[in-house]
PDB file of C-alpha atoms and ligand atoms in Angstrom:
ATOM      1  CA  UNK A   3      16.281 113.676   9.006  1.00  0.00           C
ATOM      2  CA  UNK A   4      12.495 113.577   8.734  1.00  0.00           C
ATOM      3  CA  UNK A   5      10.551 112.221   5.802  1.00  0.00           C
ATOM      4  CA  UNK A   6       7.899 114.351   4.116  1.00  0.00           C
ATOM      5  CA  UNK A   7       4.199 113.447   4.258  1.00  0.00           C
ATOM      6  CA  UNK A   8       4.429 112.563   0.542  1.00  0.00           C
ATOM      7  CA  UNK A   9       7.364 110.195   1.157  1.00  0.00           C
ATOM      8  CA  UNK A  10       5.532 108.488   4.027  1.00  0.00           C
ATOM      9  CA  UNK A  11       2.428 108.116   1.858  1.00  0.00           C
ATOM     10  CA  UNK A  12       4.490 106.613  -0.965  1.00  0.00           C
ATOM     11  CA  UNK A  13       6.108 104.147   1.453  1.00  0.00           C
ATOM     12  CA  UNK A  14       2.669 103.079   2.703  1.00  0.00           C
ATOM     13  CA  UNK A  15       1.173 102.799  -0.790  1.00  0.00           C
ATOM     14  CA  UNK A  16       4.028 101.440  -2.877  1.00  0.00           C
ATOM     15  CA  UNK A  17       6.228  99.761  -0.261  1.00  0.00           C
ATOM     16  CA  UNK A  18       9.390 101.721  -1.113  1.00  0.00           C
ATOM     17  CA  UNK A  19      10.872 105.188  -1.571  1.00  0.00           C
ATOM     18  CA  UNK A  20      13.880 106.416  -3.525  1.00  0.00           C
ATOM     19  CA  UNK A  21      15.797 109.481  -2.322  1.00  0.00           C
ATOM     20  CA  UNK A  22      18.338 110.797  -4.862  1.00  0.00           C
ATOM     21  CA  UNK A  23      21.511 112.379  -3.438  1.00  0.00           C
ATOM     22  CA  UNK A  24      20.849 111.215   0.116  1.00  0.00           C
ATOM     23  CA  UNK A  25      24.626 110.933   0.572  1.00  0.00           C
ATOM     24  CA  UNK A  26      27.163 113.233  -1.113  1.00  0.00           C
ATOM     25  CA  UNK A  27      29.899 111.985  -3.426  1.00  0.00           C
ATOM     26  CA  UNK A  28      32.543 112.597  -0.721  1.00  0.00           C
ATOM     27  CA  UNK A  29      30.562 110.505   1.778  1.00  0.00           C
ATOM     28  CA  UNK A  30      30.174 107.666  -0.722  1.00  0.00           C
ATOM     29  CA  UNK A  31      33.941 107.812  -1.283  1.00  0.00           C
ATOM     30  CA  UNK A  32      34.545 107.393   2.454  1.00  0.00           C
ATOM     31  CA  UNK A  33      32.195 104.383   2.559  1.00  0.00           C
ATOM     32  CA  UNK A  34      33.667 102.793  -0.564  1.00  0.00           C
ATOM     33  CA  UNK A  35      37.205 103.473   0.584  1.00  0.00           C
ATOM     34  CA  UNK A  36      36.785 100.893   3.380  1.00  0.00           C
ATOM     35  CA  UNK A  37      35.591  98.085   1.133  1.00  0.00           C
ATOM     36  CA  UNK A  38      38.849  96.725  -0.358  1.00  0.00           C
ATOM     37  CA  UNK A  39      40.292  96.291   3.142  1.00  0.00           C
ATOM     38  CA  UNK A  40      37.100  94.672   4.441  1.00  0.00           C
ATOM     39  CA  UNK A  41      36.697  92.301   1.483  1.00  0.00           C
ATOM     40  CA  UNK A  42      40.372  91.278   1.582  1.00  0.00           C
ATOM     41  CA  UNK A  43      39.707  89.643   4.959  1.00  0.00           C
ATOM     42  CA  UNK A  44      39.032  85.899   4.791  1.00  0.00           C
ATOM     43  CA  UNK A  45      36.327  85.699   7.419  1.00  0.00           C
ATOM     44  CA  UNK A  46      32.912  84.048   7.631  1.00  0.00           C
ATOM     45  CA  UNK A  47      31.115  87.377   7.265  1.00  0.00           C
ATOM     46  CA  UNK A  48      32.476  87.804   3.724  1.00  0.00           C
ATOM     47  CA  UNK A  49      30.449  85.355   1.651  1.00  0.00           C
ATOM     48  CA  UNK A  50      31.906  84.735  -1.812  1.00  0.00           C
ATOM     49  CA  UNK A  51      30.403  84.003  -5.231  1.00  0.00           C
ATOM     50  CA  UNK A  52      30.669  80.543  -6.763  1.00  0.00           C
ATOM     51  CA  UNK A  53      34.213  81.345  -8.014  1.00  0.00           C
ATOM     52  CA  UNK A  54      35.266  81.266  -4.346  1.00  0.00           C
ATOM     53  CA  UNK A  55      36.965  84.642  -4.647  1.00  0.00           C
ATOM     54  CA  UNK A  56      34.638  87.510  -5.600  1.00  0.00           C
ATOM     55  CA  UNK A  57      32.793  88.789  -2.519  1.00  0.00           C
ATOM     56  CA  UNK A  58      29.038  88.529  -2.914  1.00  0.00           C
ATOM     57  CA  UNK A  59      27.936  89.781   0.520  1.00  0.00           C
ATOM     58  CA  UNK A  60      29.879  91.422   3.308  1.00  0.00           C
ATOM     59  CA  UNK A  61      27.766  90.765   6.402  1.00  0.00           C
ATOM     60  CA  UNK A  62      28.009  92.621   9.731  1.00  0.00           C
ATOM     61  CA  UNK A  63      30.748  95.019   8.591  1.00  0.00           C
ATOM     62  CA  UNK A  64      29.457  97.568  11.118  1.00  0.00           C
ATOM     63  CA  UNK A  65      30.555  95.269  13.964  1.00  0.00           C
ATOM     64  CA  UNK A  66      34.255  95.407  13.073  1.00  0.00           C
ATOM     65  CA  UNK A  67      34.710  98.579  10.979  1.00  0.00           C
ATOM     66  CA  UNK A  68      34.473 102.099  12.475  1.00  0.00           C
ATOM     67  CA  UNK A  69      33.176 103.834   9.350  1.00  0.00           C
ATOM     68  CA  UNK A  70      30.278 101.395   8.992  1.00  0.00           C
ATOM     69  CA  UNK A  71      29.631 101.545  12.753  1.00  0.00           C
ATOM     70  CA  UNK A  72      29.034 105.274  12.223  1.00  0.00           C
ATOM     71  CA  UNK A  73      27.059 104.686   9.032  1.00  0.00           C
ATOM     72  CA  UNK A  74      24.385 102.533  10.751  1.00  0.00           C
ATOM     73  CA  UNK A  75      23.964 105.417  13.237  1.00  0.00           C
ATOM     74  CA  UNK A  76      23.787 108.078  10.542  1.00  0.00           C
ATOM     75  CA  UNK A  77      20.770 110.358  11.095  1.00  0.00           C
ATOM     76  CA  UNK A  78      19.877 110.293   7.387  1.00  0.00           C
ATOM     77  CA  UNK A  79      19.016 106.590   7.623  1.00  0.00           C
ATOM     78  CA  UNK A  80      18.510 106.033  11.363  1.00  0.00           C
ATOM     79  CA  UNK A  81      16.024 108.959  11.584  1.00  0.00           C
ATOM     80  CA  UNK A  82      13.729 107.676   8.804  1.00  0.00           C
ATOM     81  CA  UNK A  83      13.998 104.110  10.176  1.00  0.00           C
ATOM     82  CA  UNK A  84      12.786 105.263  13.614  1.00  0.00           C
ATOM     83  CA  UNK A  85      10.019 107.253  11.959  1.00  0.00           C
ATOM     84  CA  UNK A  86       8.768 104.406   9.751  1.00  0.00           C
ATOM     85  CA  UNK A  87       9.159 101.734  12.443  1.00  0.00           C
ATOM     86  CA  UNK A  88       7.611 103.865  15.189  1.00  0.00           C
ATOM     87  CA  UNK A  89      10.341 103.977  17.830  1.00  0.00           C
ATOM     88  CA  UNK A  90      13.893 103.028  18.718  1.00  0.00           C
ATOM     89  CA  UNK A  91      15.635 100.478  16.526  1.00  0.00           C
ATOM     90  CA  UNK A  92      18.618  98.099  16.434  1.00  0.00           C
ATOM     91  CA  UNK A  93      20.396  96.493  13.476  1.00  0.00           C
ATOM     92  CA  UNK A  94      18.940  93.072  12.716  1.00  0.00           C
ATOM     93  CA  UNK A  95      21.115  92.518   9.641  1.00  0.00           C
ATOM     94  CA  UNK A  96      23.788  94.384   7.693  1.00  0.00           C
ATOM     95  CA  UNK A  97      24.858  93.574   4.118  1.00  0.00           C
ATOM     96  CA  UNK A  98      27.272  95.031   1.610  1.00  0.00           C
ATOM     97  CA  UNK A  99      25.952  93.385  -1.542  1.00  0.00           C
ATOM     98  CA  UNK A 100      28.664  93.736  -4.139  1.00  0.00           C
ATOM     99  CA  UNK A 101      27.013  92.323  -7.302  1.00  0.00           C
ATOM    100  CA  UNK A 102      30.441  92.549  -8.926  1.00  0.00           C
ATOM    101  CA  UNK A 103      30.976  93.266 -12.624  1.00  0.00           C
ATOM    102  CA  UNK A 104      30.695  90.054 -14.714  1.00  0.00           C
ATOM    103  CA  UNK A 105      30.464  87.793 -11.611  1.00  0.00           C
ATOM    104  CA  UNK A 106      27.616  89.158  -9.468  1.00  0.00           C
ATOM    105  CA  UNK A 107      24.963  86.472  -9.336  1.00  0.00           C
ATOM    106  CA  UNK A 108      21.178  86.343  -9.022  1.00  0.00           C
ATOM    107  CA  UNK A 109      19.000  86.902  -5.921  1.00  0.00           C
ATOM    108  CA  UNK A 110      15.791  84.928  -6.228  1.00  0.00           C
ATOM    109  CA  UNK A 111      12.325  86.411  -5.623  1.00  0.00           C
ATOM    110  CA  UNK A 112      11.663  86.798  -1.908  1.00  0.00           C
ATOM    111  CA  UNK A 113      10.376  88.932   0.952  1.00  0.00           C
ATOM    112  CA  UNK A 114      12.927  89.708   3.657  1.00  0.00           C
ATOM    113  CA  UNK A 115      10.416  89.378   6.461  1.00  0.00           C
ATOM    114  CA  UNK A 116       9.542  85.873   5.208  1.00  0.00           C
ATOM    115  CA  UNK A 117      13.032  84.779   6.290  1.00  0.00           C
ATOM    116  CA  UNK A 118      13.152  86.897   9.449  1.00  0.00           C
ATOM    117  CA  UNK A 119       9.851  85.426  10.613  1.00  0.00           C
ATOM    118  CA  UNK A 120      10.496  81.784   9.725  1.00  0.00           C
ATOM    119  CA  UNK A 121      14.169  81.560  10.677  1.00  0.00           C
ATOM    120  CA  UNK A 122      14.538  84.176  13.434  1.00  0.00           C
ATOM    121  CA  UNK A 123      11.021  84.270  14.937  1.00  0.00           C
ATOM    122  CA  UNK A 124      10.703  88.030  14.550  1.00  0.00           C
ATOM    123  CA  UNK A 125       7.156  88.716  15.818  1.00  0.00           C
ATOM    124  CA  UNK A 126       5.997  91.351  13.313  1.00  0.00           C
ATOM    125  CA  UNK A 127       7.077  93.069  10.101  1.00  0.00           C
ATOM    126  CA  UNK A 128       8.260  96.075  12.125  1.00  0.00           C
ATOM    127  CA  UNK A 129      11.675  95.903  10.478  1.00  0.00           C
ATOM    128  CA  UNK A 130      12.862  97.196   7.106  1.00  0.00           C
ATOM    129  CA  UNK A 131      15.804  97.936   4.846  1.00  0.00           C
ATOM    130  CA  UNK A 132      17.403 101.342   4.536  1.00  0.00           C
ATOM    131  CA  UNK A 133      19.729 100.862   1.570  1.00  0.00           C
ATOM    132  CA  UNK A 134      22.169 103.246  -0.089  1.00  0.00           C
ATOM    133  CA  UNK A 135      23.656 102.823  -3.566  1.00  0.00           C
ATOM    134  CA  UNK A 136      27.444 102.931  -3.424  1.00  0.00           C
ATOM    135  CA  UNK A 137      27.759 102.637  -7.231  1.00  0.00           C
ATOM    136  CA  UNK A 138      25.565 104.059  -9.967  1.00  0.00           C
ATOM    137  CA  UNK A 139      22.762 101.524 -10.473  1.00  0.00           C
ATOM    138  CA  UNK A 140      21.522 101.175 -14.051  1.00  0.00           C
ATOM    139  CA  UNK A 141      19.459  98.719 -16.079  1.00  0.00           C
ATOM    140  CA  UNK A 142      22.718  96.896 -16.887  1.00  0.00           C
ATOM    141  CA  UNK A 143      24.400  96.090 -13.591  1.00  0.00           C
ATOM    142  CA  UNK A 144      21.803  94.030 -11.744  1.00  0.00           C
ATOM    143  CA  UNK A 145      19.348  96.539 -10.231  1.00  0.00           C
ATOM    144  CA  UNK A 146      16.727  95.325  -7.814  1.00  0.00           C
ATOM    145  CA  UNK A 147      13.425  94.241  -9.335  1.00  0.00           C
ATOM    146  CA  UNK A 148      10.458  95.174  -7.130  1.00  0.00           C
ATOM    147  CA  UNK A 149       6.755  94.439  -7.336  1.00  0.00           C
ATOM    148  CA  UNK A 150       5.103  97.660  -6.117  1.00  0.00           C
ATOM    149  CA  UNK A 151       2.378  97.273  -3.474  1.00  0.00           C
ATOM    150  CA  UNK A 152       3.265  93.598  -2.896  1.00  0.00           C
ATOM    151  CA  UNK A 153       4.064  94.436   0.761  1.00  0.00           C
ATOM    152  CA  UNK A 154       0.297  94.657   1.330  1.00  0.00           C
ATOM    153  CA  UNK A 155      -0.069  90.903   0.823  1.00  0.00           C
ATOM    154  CA  UNK A 156       1.635  90.073   4.123  1.00  0.00           C
ATOM    155  CA  UNK A 157       3.851  87.001   4.430  1.00  0.00           C
ATOM    156  CA  UNK A 158       3.502  84.806   1.344  1.00  0.00           C
ATOM    157  CA  UNK A 159       3.996  81.068   1.071  1.00  0.00           C
ATOM    158  CA  UNK A 160       7.630  80.281   0.272  1.00  0.00           C
ATOM    159  CA  UNK A 161      10.157  77.491  -0.218  1.00  0.00           C
ATOM    160  CA  UNK A 162      13.587  77.244   1.373  1.00  0.00           C
ATOM    161  CA  UNK A 163      16.388  77.970  -1.137  1.00  0.00           C
ATOM    162  CA  UNK A 164      19.625  76.736   0.394  1.00  0.00           C
ATOM    163  CA  UNK A 165      21.825  76.898  -2.714  1.00  0.00           C
ATOM    164  CA  UNK A 166      21.419  80.111  -4.724  1.00  0.00           C
ATOM    165  CA  UNK A 167      21.975  82.998  -2.356  1.00  0.00           C
ATOM    166  CA  UNK A 168      24.517  84.059   0.274  1.00  0.00           C
ATOM    167  CA  UNK A 169      22.558  82.192   2.931  1.00  0.00           C
ATOM    168  CA  UNK A 170      19.362  80.066   3.002  1.00  0.00           C
ATOM    169  CA  UNK A 171      16.479  82.257   1.932  1.00  0.00           C
ATOM    170  CA  UNK A 172      12.735  81.633   1.735  1.00  0.00           C
ATOM    171  CA  UNK A 173      11.912  82.232  -1.953  1.00  0.00           C
ATOM    172  CA  UNK A 174       8.621  82.588  -3.796  1.00  0.00           C
ATOM    173  CA  UNK A 175       6.961  80.359  -6.304  1.00  0.00           C
ATOM    174  CA  UNK A 176       7.069  81.337 -10.035  1.00  0.00           C
ATOM    175  CA  UNK A 177       3.284  81.146 -10.514  1.00  0.00           C
ATOM    176  CA  UNK A 178       2.753  83.598  -7.669  1.00  0.00           C
ATOM    177  CA  UNK A 179       5.378  86.003  -9.058  1.00  0.00           C
ATOM    178  CA  UNK A 180       3.709  85.837 -12.481  1.00  0.00           C
ATOM    179  CA  UNK A 181       0.321  86.644 -10.972  1.00  0.00           C
ATOM    180  CA  UNK A 182       1.636  89.549  -8.877  1.00  0.00           C
ATOM    181  CA  UNK A 183       3.794  90.987 -11.690  1.00  0.00           C
ATOM    182  CA  UNK A 184       0.915  90.784 -14.200  1.00  0.00           C
ATOM    183  CA  UNK A 185      -1.146  92.782 -11.751  1.00  0.00           C
ATOM    184  CA  UNK A 186       1.351  95.252 -10.266  1.00  0.00           C
ATOM    185  CA  UNK A 187       4.202  95.308 -12.827  1.00  0.00           C
ATOM    186  CA  UNK A 188       7.889  95.316 -11.964  1.00  0.00           C
ATOM    187  CA  UNK A 189      10.064  98.349 -11.339  1.00  0.00           C
ATOM    188  CA  UNK A 190      13.866  98.470 -11.234  1.00  0.00           C
ATOM    189  CA  UNK A 191      14.908 101.710  -9.521  1.00  0.00           C
ATOM    190  CA  UNK A 192      18.008 103.252 -11.058  1.00  0.00           C
ATOM    191  CA  UNK A 193      20.065 105.947  -9.401  1.00  0.00           C
ATOM    192  CA  UNK A 194      23.437 107.522  -8.889  1.00  0.00           C
ATOM    193  CA  UNK A 195      25.776 106.479  -6.108  1.00  0.00           C
ATOM    194  CA  UNK A 196      24.493 108.124  -2.923  1.00  0.00           C
ATOM    195  CA  UNK A 197      20.822 107.380  -3.674  1.00  0.00           C
ATOM    196  CA  UNK A 198      18.760 106.162  -0.712  1.00  0.00           C
ATOM    197  CA  UNK A 199      16.378 103.257  -1.246  1.00  0.00           C
ATOM    198  CA  UNK A 200      14.092 102.399   1.679  1.00  0.00           C
ATOM    199  CA  UNK A 201      11.724  99.437   1.446  1.00  0.00           C
ATOM    200  CA  UNK A 202       9.144  97.518   3.434  1.00  0.00           C
ATOM    201  CA  UNK A 203      10.205  94.100   4.712  1.00  0.00           C
ATOM    202  CA  UNK A 204       7.253  92.402   2.967  1.00  0.00           C
ATOM    203  CA  UNK A 205       8.000  93.973  -0.434  1.00  0.00           C
ATOM    204  CA  UNK A 206       8.619  91.227  -3.021  1.00  0.00           C
ATOM    205  CA  UNK A 207      12.007  91.694  -4.728  1.00  0.00           C
ATOM    206  CA  UNK A 208      14.829  89.964  -6.614  1.00  0.00           C
ATOM    207  CA  UNK A 209      17.828  90.906  -8.744  1.00  0.00           C
ATOM    208  CA  UNK A 210      19.371  89.486 -11.932  1.00  0.00           C
ATOM    209  CA  UNK A 211      23.042  88.612 -12.464  1.00  0.00           C
ATOM    210  CA  UNK A 212      25.436  91.417 -13.347  1.00  0.00           C
ATOM    211  CA  UNK A 213      26.989  90.615 -16.696  1.00  0.00           C
ATOM    212  CA  UNK A 214      27.999  94.263 -17.267  1.00  0.00           C
ATOM    213  CA  UNK A 215      31.543  95.591 -16.734  1.00  0.00           C
ATOM    214  CA  UNK A 216      30.273  97.811 -13.886  1.00  0.00           C
ATOM    215  CA  UNK A 217      30.118  96.848 -10.204  1.00  0.00           C
ATOM    216  CA  UNK A 218      26.843  97.420  -8.353  1.00  0.00           C
ATOM    217  CA  UNK A 219      27.566  97.854  -4.666  1.00  0.00           C
ATOM    218  CA  UNK A 220      24.551  98.505  -2.401  1.00  0.00           C
ATOM    219  CA  UNK A 221      24.724  98.692   1.395  1.00  0.00           C
ATOM    220  CA  UNK A 222      21.632  97.477   3.291  1.00  0.00           C
ATOM    221  CA  UNK A 223      20.904  98.157   6.923  1.00  0.00           C
ATOM    222  CA  UNK A 224      17.945  96.106   8.143  1.00  0.00           C
ATOM    223  CA  UNK A 225      16.629  97.937  11.188  1.00  0.00           C
ATOM    224  CA  UNK A 226      14.130  96.389  13.591  1.00  0.00           C
ATOM    225  CA  UNK A 227      12.048  98.095  16.299  1.00  0.00           C
ATOM    226  CA  UNK A 228      13.669  97.098  19.618  1.00  0.00           C
ATOM    227  CA  UNK A 229      10.352  95.732  20.977  1.00  0.00           C
ATOM    228  CA  UNK A 230      10.112  93.478  17.944  1.00  0.00           C
ATOM    229  CA  UNK A 231      13.502  91.783  18.412  1.00  0.00           C
ATOM    230  CA  UNK A 232      14.004  88.219  17.244  1.00  0.00           C
ATOM    231  CA  UNK A 233      13.186  85.343  19.574  1.00  0.00           C
ATOM    232  CA  UNK A 234      15.065  82.468  17.904  1.00  0.00           C
ATOM    233  CA  UNK A 235      18.849  82.359  17.666  1.00  0.00           C
ATOM    234  CA  UNK A 236      19.462  79.550  15.199  1.00  0.00           C
ATOM    235  CA  UNK A 237      21.327  81.540  12.531  1.00  0.00           C
ATOM    236  CA  UNK A 238      24.871  82.823  13.042  1.00  0.00           C
ATOM    237  CA  UNK A 239      25.035  86.042  15.050  1.00  0.00           C
ATOM    238  CA  UNK A 240      26.587  87.869  12.067  1.00  0.00           C
ATOM    239  CA  UNK A 241      23.532  87.115   9.908  1.00  0.00           C
ATOM    240  CA  UNK A 242      20.816  87.787  12.530  1.00  0.00           C
ATOM    241  CA  UNK A 243      22.132  90.041  15.300  1.00  0.00           C
ATOM    242  CA  UNK A 244      21.369  89.602  18.994  1.00  0.00           C
ATOM    243  CA  UNK A 245      22.388  92.975  20.339  1.00  0.00           C
ATOM    244  CA  UNK A 246      19.053  94.726  20.767  1.00  0.00           C
ATOM    245  CA  UNK A 247      20.465  97.927  22.307  1.00  0.00           C
ATOM    246  CA  UNK A 248      18.742 100.972  20.760  1.00  0.00           C
ATOM    247  CA  UNK A 249      21.009 102.879  18.379  1.00  0.00           C
ATOM    248  CA  UNK A 250      21.955 106.463  19.202  1.00  0.00           C
ATOM    249  CA  UNK A 251      22.358 108.840  16.254  1.00  0.00           C
ATOM    250  CA  UNK A 252      25.750 110.255  15.283  1.00  0.00           C
ATOM    251  CA  UNK A 253      26.160 113.792  13.916  1.00  0.00           C
ATOM    252  CA  UNK A 254      25.116 114.437  10.335  1.00  0.00           C
ATOM    253  CA  UNK A 255      28.735 115.012   9.265  1.00  0.00           C
ATOM    254  CA  UNK A 256      30.063 111.886  11.025  1.00  0.00           C
ATOM    255  CA  UNK A 257      31.381 110.281   7.851  1.00  0.00           C
ATOM    256  CA  UNK A 258      33.402 113.309   6.782  1.00  0.00           C
ATOM    257  CA  UNK A 259      34.459 114.803  10.132  1.00  0.00           C
ATOM    258  CA  UNK A 260      36.040 111.564  11.297  1.00  0.00           C
ATOM    259  CA  UNK A 261      37.405 110.444   7.932  1.00  0.00           C
ATOM    260  CA  UNK A 262      40.904 109.119   8.522  1.00  0.00           C
ATOM    261  CA  UNK A 263      40.407 109.136  12.311  1.00  0.00           C
ATOM    262  CA  UNK A 264      41.529 105.532  12.616  1.00  0.00           C
ATOM    263  CA  UNK A 265      44.794 106.305  10.834  1.00  0.00           C
ATOM    264  CA  UNK A 266      45.713 109.232  13.115  1.00  0.00           C
TER     265      UNK A 266
HETATM  266  C1  LIG B 311      18.575  91.129  -1.118  1.00  0.00           C
HETATM  267  O1  LIG B 311      17.459  91.033  -1.527  1.00  0.00           O
HETATM  268  O2  LIG B 311      18.807  90.969   0.092  1.00  0.00           O
HETATM  269  C2  LIG B 311      19.708  91.458  -2.022  1.00  0.00           C
HETATM  270  C3  LIG B 311      19.356  91.820  -3.381  1.00  0.00           C
HETATM  271  C4  LIG B 311      20.460  92.521  -4.079  1.00  0.00           C
HETATM  272  O3  LIG B 311      21.322  93.144  -3.422  1.00  0.00           O
HETATM  273  O4  LIG B 311      20.508  92.488  -5.297  1.00  0.00           O
HETATM  274 MN1  LIG B 312      16.121  90.877   0.245  1.00  0.00          MN
END
């Protein structure tokens, strides 16, 4: 899939693009159908909320689940990633962020590249998130908050938050967020399940707790240009991957044509 000139311009200017109906309802069902089995596994990759039970983040699912292995190679996300990152890419990080009804907790203000640079020694911000909503995202169930155009500020000063999130994250100071939000405002993109949400790795973002009765599952694939691979291997492999092999695209119908393949 190729992005339009207007979409590329919006990504450059605003730091993100939203693509309604990027994946069909049947494809979302295939992706969601895997989640109970994945989250039932007690493994390091499944990081839980403070209750010790509800899954907060499923990391690296694509490394042990066939459907998500195909998903990260899906041309509707891999194609735009190659286009926006200017060449072949690998998966630097994969997250199924559940933000479960009633229990899904906060993500503090941060830039993803701030952590990738400081912790993983990724040379440049030639990496980004291609996310897809797996539930309807509304104002109630913990949507992302974004500060448009904040990606143009480069890497901002940050502190190391080792308690709030699924893993230590470099988070931004309140005074700086106030200044940027007063200037650029905050947007919280809503959308139906299947919506694509692509954003720059320097875009400042956060999300509030989900006190609603509705889950808010979003899958994030953080692609990185293969030439820009990380140089430091201090974080677990399932948080910051070390397989820099370029991804090859699957067919556009790969989620539906092979649905149930593992069971046959
Ligand atoms: C993130 O910023 O990595 C996660 C935010 C969210 O899923 O709410
Ligand atoms: Mn983030």
